[in-house]
Structure formats: structure tokens, C-alpha cells
Tab-separated table of C-alpha atoms in Angstrom:
chain	number	residue	atom	x	y	z
A	1	UNK	CA	32.306	49.758	23.088
A	2	UNK	CA	29.760	48.058	25.338
A	3	UNK	CA	26.864	49.592	23.388
A	4	UNK	CA	23.633	49.937	25.349
A	5	UNK	CA	23.755	48.463	28.841
A	6	UNK	CA	20.645	47.798	30.907
A	7	UNK	CA	20.494	46.825	34.556
A	8	UNK	CA	19.113	44.809	36.189
A	9	UNK	CA	18.303	41.931	33.825
A	10	UNK	CA	15.554	40.601	36.057
A	11	UNK	CA	13.493	42.203	38.810
A	12	UNK	CA	10.507	41.192	40.917
A	13	UNK	CA	8.525	43.896	42.679
A	14	UNK	CA	5.512	44.005	44.893
A	15	UNK	CA	2.613	46.243	43.989
A	16	UNK	CA	3.293	49.775	45.157
A	17	UNK	CA	7.060	49.477	45.286
A	18	UNK	CA	9.257	51.855	43.364
A	19	UNK	CA	12.375	51.166	41.350
A	20	UNK	CA	14.615	52.541	38.660
A	21	UNK	CA	15.661	50.697	35.524
A	22	UNK	CA	19.085	51.832	34.444
A	23	UNK	CA	20.225	52.430	30.882
A	24	UNK	CA	23.625	53.628	29.773
A	25	UNK	CA	25.236	53.948	26.344
A	26	UNK	CA	28.862	54.629	25.472
A	27	UNK	CA	28.376	55.589	21.823
A	28	UNK	CA	27.770	59.304	22.419
A	29	UNK	CA	24.267	58.937	21.020
A	30	UNK	CA	21.983	61.935	21.327
A	31	UNK	CA	18.735	59.994	21.137
A	32	UNK	CA	17.605	57.491	23.777
A	33	UNK	CA	14.287	55.779	24.348
A	34	UNK	CA	12.429	53.230	26.439
A	35	UNK	CA	10.088	50.557	25.070
A	36	UNK	CA	8.076	47.855	26.715
A	37	UNK	CA	7.424	44.537	25.015
A	38	UNK	CA	4.266	42.584	25.724
A	39	UNK	CA	2.979	39.423	24.000
A	40	UNK	CA	0.715	40.229	21.080
A	41	UNK	CA	1.368	43.948	21.386
A	42	UNK	CA	4.875	44.269	20.074
A	43	UNK	CA	7.012	47.115	21.329
A	44	UNK	CA	5.421	50.283	22.613
A	45	UNK	CA	7.294	53.513	23.189
A	46	UNK	CA	7.196	54.801	26.775
A	47	UNK	CA	9.440	57.882	26.800
A	48	UNK	CA	12.251	59.231	24.718
A	49	UNK	CA	14.939	61.894	24.824
A	50	UNK	CA	16.631	63.815	22.020
A	51	UNK	CA	19.429	65.083	24.227
A	52	UNK	CA	20.510	65.909	27.765
A	53	UNK	CA	17.793	67.823	29.575
A	54	UNK	CA	15.115	67.008	26.983
A	55	UNK	CA	12.498	64.279	27.366
A	56	UNK	CA	9.113	63.585	25.836
A	57	UNK	CA	6.290	61.094	26.104
A	58	UNK	CA	5.693	58.157	23.817
A	59	UNK	CA	2.636	55.957	23.357
A	60	UNK	CA	2.316	54.616	26.920
A	61	UNK	CA	3.932	57.072	29.391
A	62	UNK	CA	1.550	56.730	32.347
A	63	UNK	CA	3.159	55.308	35.471
A	64	UNK	CA	6.702	56.042	34.302
A	65	UNK	CA	9.095	58.930	34.771
A	66	UNK	CA	12.363	59.665	33.024
A	67	UNK	CA	15.142	62.216	33.179
A	68	UNK	CA	18.259	62.821	31.079
A	69	UNK	CA	20.922	64.624	33.050
A	70	UNK	CA	23.820	63.276	30.946
A	71	UNK	CA	24.212	62.105	27.365
A	72	UNK	CA	25.132	58.602	28.539
A	73	UNK	CA	22.327	57.763	30.975
A	74	UNK	CA	18.553	57.528	30.641
A	75	UNK	CA	16.945	55.901	33.704
A	76	UNK	CA	13.294	54.837	33.783
A	77	UNK	CA	11.487	55.197	37.097
A	78	UNK	CA	8.427	53.344	38.290
A	79	UNK	CA	7.077	55.329	41.211
A	80	UNK	CA	4.394	52.874	42.339
A	81	UNK	CA	4.555	49.576	40.493
A	82	UNK	CA	1.372	47.898	39.292
A	83	UNK	CA	0.827	44.363	37.909
A	84	UNK	CA	0.019	45.950	34.531
A	85	UNK	CA	3.657	47.036	34.367
A	86	UNK	CA	4.852	43.444	34.229
A	87	UNK	CA	6.746	43.399	30.955
A	88	UNK	CA	10.124	43.279	29.286
A	89	UNK	CA	11.681	46.718	29.038
A	90	UNK	CA	14.151	47.749	26.378
A	91	UNK	CA	16.301	50.813	26.183
A	92	UNK	CA	17.419	51.937	22.728
A	93	UNK	CA	19.636	54.710	21.420
A	94	UNK	CA	20.413	56.346	18.103
A	95	UNK	CA	23.173	58.597	16.888
A	96	UNK	CA	21.027	61.363	15.535
A	97	UNK	CA	18.452	63.395	17.419
A	98	UNK	CA	16.907	64.332	14.103
A	99	UNK	CA	15.406	61.740	11.777
A	100	UNK	CA	15.956	58.691	13.918
A	101	UNK	CA	16.983	55.823	11.664
A	102	UNK	CA	18.875	52.989	13.305
A	103	UNK	CA	18.195	52.102	16.911
A	104	UNK	CA	20.669	50.172	19.041
A	105	UNK	CA	18.926	48.114	21.707
A	106	UNK	CA	20.005	46.884	25.108
A	107	UNK	CA	19.402	43.278	26.118
A	108	UNK	CA	16.336	44.100	28.186
A	109	UNK	CA	15.029	44.019	31.750
A	110	UNK	CA	12.372	41.461	32.616
A	111	UNK	CA	10.128	42.958	35.296
A	112	UNK	CA	7.446	41.130	37.251
A	113	UNK	CA	5.079	43.016	39.540
A	114	UNK	CA	3.194	40.808	41.987
B	1	UNK	CA	-0.672	58.730	13.355
B	2	UNK	CA	1.614	56.386	11.508
B	3	UNK	CA	1.196	52.665	11.995
B	4	UNK	CA	2.294	49.299	10.684
B	5	UNK	CA	0.473	45.993	10.699
B	6	UNK	CA	1.935	42.522	10.646
B	7	UNK	CA	-0.947	40.232	9.744
B	8	UNK	CA	0.760	36.946	10.597
B	9	UNK	CA	1.664	35.949	14.137
B	10	UNK	CA	3.832	33.110	12.860
B	11	UNK	CA	5.358	32.022	9.576
B	12	UNK	CA	6.658	28.497	9.064
B	13	UNK	CA	9.026	27.619	6.255
B	14	UNK	CA	11.337	24.754	5.408
B	15	UNK	CA	15.062	25.365	5.282
B	16	UNK	CA	16.192	26.259	1.779
B	17	UNK	CA	12.788	27.607	0.744
B	18	UNK	CA	12.124	31.307	0.171
B	19	UNK	CA	10.506	33.198	2.995
B	20	UNK	CA	8.272	36.257	3.202
B	21	UNK	CA	7.235	38.136	6.319
B	22	UNK	CA	4.458	40.612	5.618
B	23	UNK	CA	4.068	44.211	6.714
B	24	UNK	CA	1.611	46.890	5.644
B	25	UNK	CA	1.801	50.515	6.629
B	26	UNK	CA	-0.393	53.553	7.100
B	27	UNK	CA	1.325	56.919	6.919
B	28	UNK	CA	0.676	60.471	5.936
B	29	UNK	CA	3.431	61.709	3.704
B	30	UNK	CA	6.536	59.790	2.752
B	31	UNK	CA	7.032	56.538	4.627
B	32	UNK	CA	10.218	55.681	6.469
B	33	UNK	CA	10.121	51.951	7.109
B	34	UNK	CA	12.342	49.502	8.953
B	35	UNK	CA	12.778	45.847	9.797
B	36	UNK	CA	14.301	44.593	13.023
B	37	UNK	CA	14.998	41.065	14.263
B	38	UNK	CA	14.950	39.740	17.822
B	39	UNK	CA	16.719	36.516	18.731
B	40	UNK	CA	15.729	34.743	21.971
B	41	UNK	CA	16.579	36.675	25.130
B	42	UNK	CA	18.160	39.491	23.149
B	43	UNK	CA	17.342	43.045	22.214
B	44	UNK	CA	16.271	43.951	18.716
B	45	UNK	CA	18.789	44.287	15.915
B	46	UNK	CA	18.464	46.504	12.867
B	47	UNK	CA	18.070	44.629	9.558
B	48	UNK	CA	17.287	47.240	6.929
B	49	UNK	CA	15.516	50.491	6.153
B	50	UNK	CA	13.622	52.204	3.374
B	51	UNK	CA	13.887	55.969	3.210
B	52	UNK	CA	13.694	56.746	-0.477
B	53	UNK	CA	15.002	55.406	-3.753
B	54	UNK	CA	14.957	51.818	-4.984
B	55	UNK	CA	11.925	49.782	-4.019
B	56	UNK	CA	14.077	46.737	-3.257
B	57	UNK	CA	16.186	47.292	-0.176
B	58	UNK	CA	18.991	44.932	0.808
B	59	UNK	CA	19.927	44.398	4.431
B	60	UNK	CA	21.869	42.203	6.817
B	61	UNK	CA	22.088	38.387	6.782
B	62	UNK	CA	20.852	38.118	3.186
B	63	UNK	CA	17.477	39.706	3.871
B	64	UNK	CA	15.799	42.174	1.567
B	65	UNK	CA	12.517	44.048	1.609
B	66	UNK	CA	10.260	45.223	-1.174
B	67	UNK	CA	8.520	48.569	-0.860
B	68	UNK	CA	5.220	48.728	-2.735
B	69	UNK	CA	3.542	52.110	-2.621
B	70	UNK	CA	0.321	51.082	-4.344
B	71	UNK	CA	-0.225	48.208	-1.918
B	72	UNK	CA	1.224	50.118	1.067
B	73	UNK	CA	3.380	47.121	1.868
B	74	UNK	CA	6.956	46.508	2.943
B	75	UNK	CA	7.433	42.749	2.981
B	76	UNK	CA	10.632	41.152	4.222
B	77	UNK	CA	12.078	38.423	2.025
B	78	UNK	CA	14.932	35.981	1.767
B	79	UNK	CA	15.556	33.643	-1.178
B	80	UNK	CA	16.700	30.665	0.911
B	81	UNK	CA	15.811	30.336	4.591
B	82	UNK	CA	18.208	29.033	7.239
B	83	UNK	CA	17.306	27.406	10.545
B	84	UNK	CA	19.316	30.183	12.184
B	85	UNK	CA	16.859	32.743	10.743
B	86	UNK	CA	14.264	31.553	13.258
B	87	UNK	CA	13.462	34.613	15.352
B	88	UNK	CA	10.908	37.336	15.973
B	89	UNK	CA	10.702	39.973	13.249
B	90	UNK	CA	9.348	43.472	13.681
B	91	UNK	CA	8.334	46.006	11.088
B	92	UNK	CA	8.515	49.665	12.139
B	93	UNK	CA	7.645	53.107	10.800
B	94	UNK	CA	9.074	56.448	11.787
B	95	UNK	CA	6.566	58.979	13.069
B	96	UNK	CA	7.600	62.601	12.818
B	97	UNK	CA	11.381	62.585	12.977
B	98	UNK	CA	12.018	61.071	16.351
B	99	UNK	CA	9.756	58.085	17.092
B	100	UNK	CA	9.832	54.575	15.750
B	101	UNK	CA	6.491	52.794	16.000
B	102	UNK	CA	6.710	49.013	15.887
B	103	UNK	CA	4.309	46.357	14.698
B	104	UNK	CA	3.236	43.427	16.820
B	105	UNK	CA	5.897	41.099	15.465
B	106	UNK	CA	5.936	37.888	13.430
B	107	UNK	CA	7.617	34.748	14.661
B	108	UNK	CA	9.536	33.005	11.904
B	109	UNK	CA	10.138	29.293	12.358
B	110	UNK	CA	12.451	27.597	9.871
B	111	UNK	CA	12.310	23.798	9.969
B	112	UNK	CA	15.264	21.592	8.962
């Protein structure tokens, strides 16, 4: 199993551009989530999904959209990038949709917005 | 809302010495607590969890954590540190049933 795969690993955007960060898992996990990691602030939850067709907001959802059309994929969309969205983004999944315990993380996407 | 606090940005320890990385929590109800580790340029990896039961929880790579209800703490410990333990460590708490909330992280530096 590849686990949780994130693409791209690095991305530079200009303010106002849009892009999609891809996340795929091959473990048949029901639960998937997106975090951003910023210095001094740890990881903050952006959006999460407990199954195909179901998404919900986390701590910092503004400026981001998600959808979950399949169990495997959970893309994160930035509709109009802002410098405040410069961060490292991590996708994570878990087997159970109820009582999330152990998260499996991807290797991250480093995003810079100029 | 549930939260965790990691009061130390960095912990320095000599190889072979015991190490402690501190975490305190604030929850309503029973706490579900976790430790994760992040090596450079990698995603986080699960170390251990406390759900219920024994206050001393054993995890991966020789790490353990002590749950203390009266002090609302969940400190990560290891009896003898290795240089390879140098990494960023995150404490986390589960909010409701489906969200893990992470602390700000503590950088552990183990010196030879």
C-alpha cells in the first residue's frame, strides 16, 4: 500500500490564482482530513470528511473548499489564493469514521503564495 | 472546546539521559489524548494514545506517556534518549468523535 499520497510536493502561486491540492489513500479509510502547519501554531484542521459525500468544517475553513466524491480522494481547493495561505498542508486519513484514533499522514505540500 | 498546550518550544537533552516532553489538556468529559512525531520533511506519525485504563501508556520507539488526571497532564517520556529521537513532537486531543486538535509542537534536540 502507498498509504496517503499528496501531490504536488511544492507549489508557488500568485495572489488570486486557484489550485487544487490532491490527496489519495489506498487503505479504504472512511475518514479523511486536511491540516495546515504554520510555525508556532502547530497543525490546524481545515476540513474533514467522514465518508463519501460528507464533509465538514474544521478550525480554519475560510478560503478553502473540499469535496469527497469517492472514498479514496479528498482534494482541497483554493479558489483565490492569498499570502496568508502560505503554509505546509497535510492530508490525513483514519480507518474509522467514528471515534477517530490513529491518523495516517501524507508527506505534505509546501505552498507559497506571492 | 477541547485543547492541549505544549509549554516548551524546544527541549534539549543529552543522549542516554531521560527525556520528558510536556503536554497539558483541557477537556470536558473523558479525555482522549495522543502523541505524534514529525521527522524533517515528513508527515506526522502516530506514537501512542490514551483512551482509558492504565495511566502509563507505552508506544512506538520506546516512548511512553503518563496520564495524570489531577494535573491534567499527558507528558511524553523515554528513559534513555537517542540522537535519532530528535524531531518535532505534537500532543493532540480528540474533540467530539471525529476531530483531532493538535498542540503547537515541541522540538526535541538530543545531543551526542
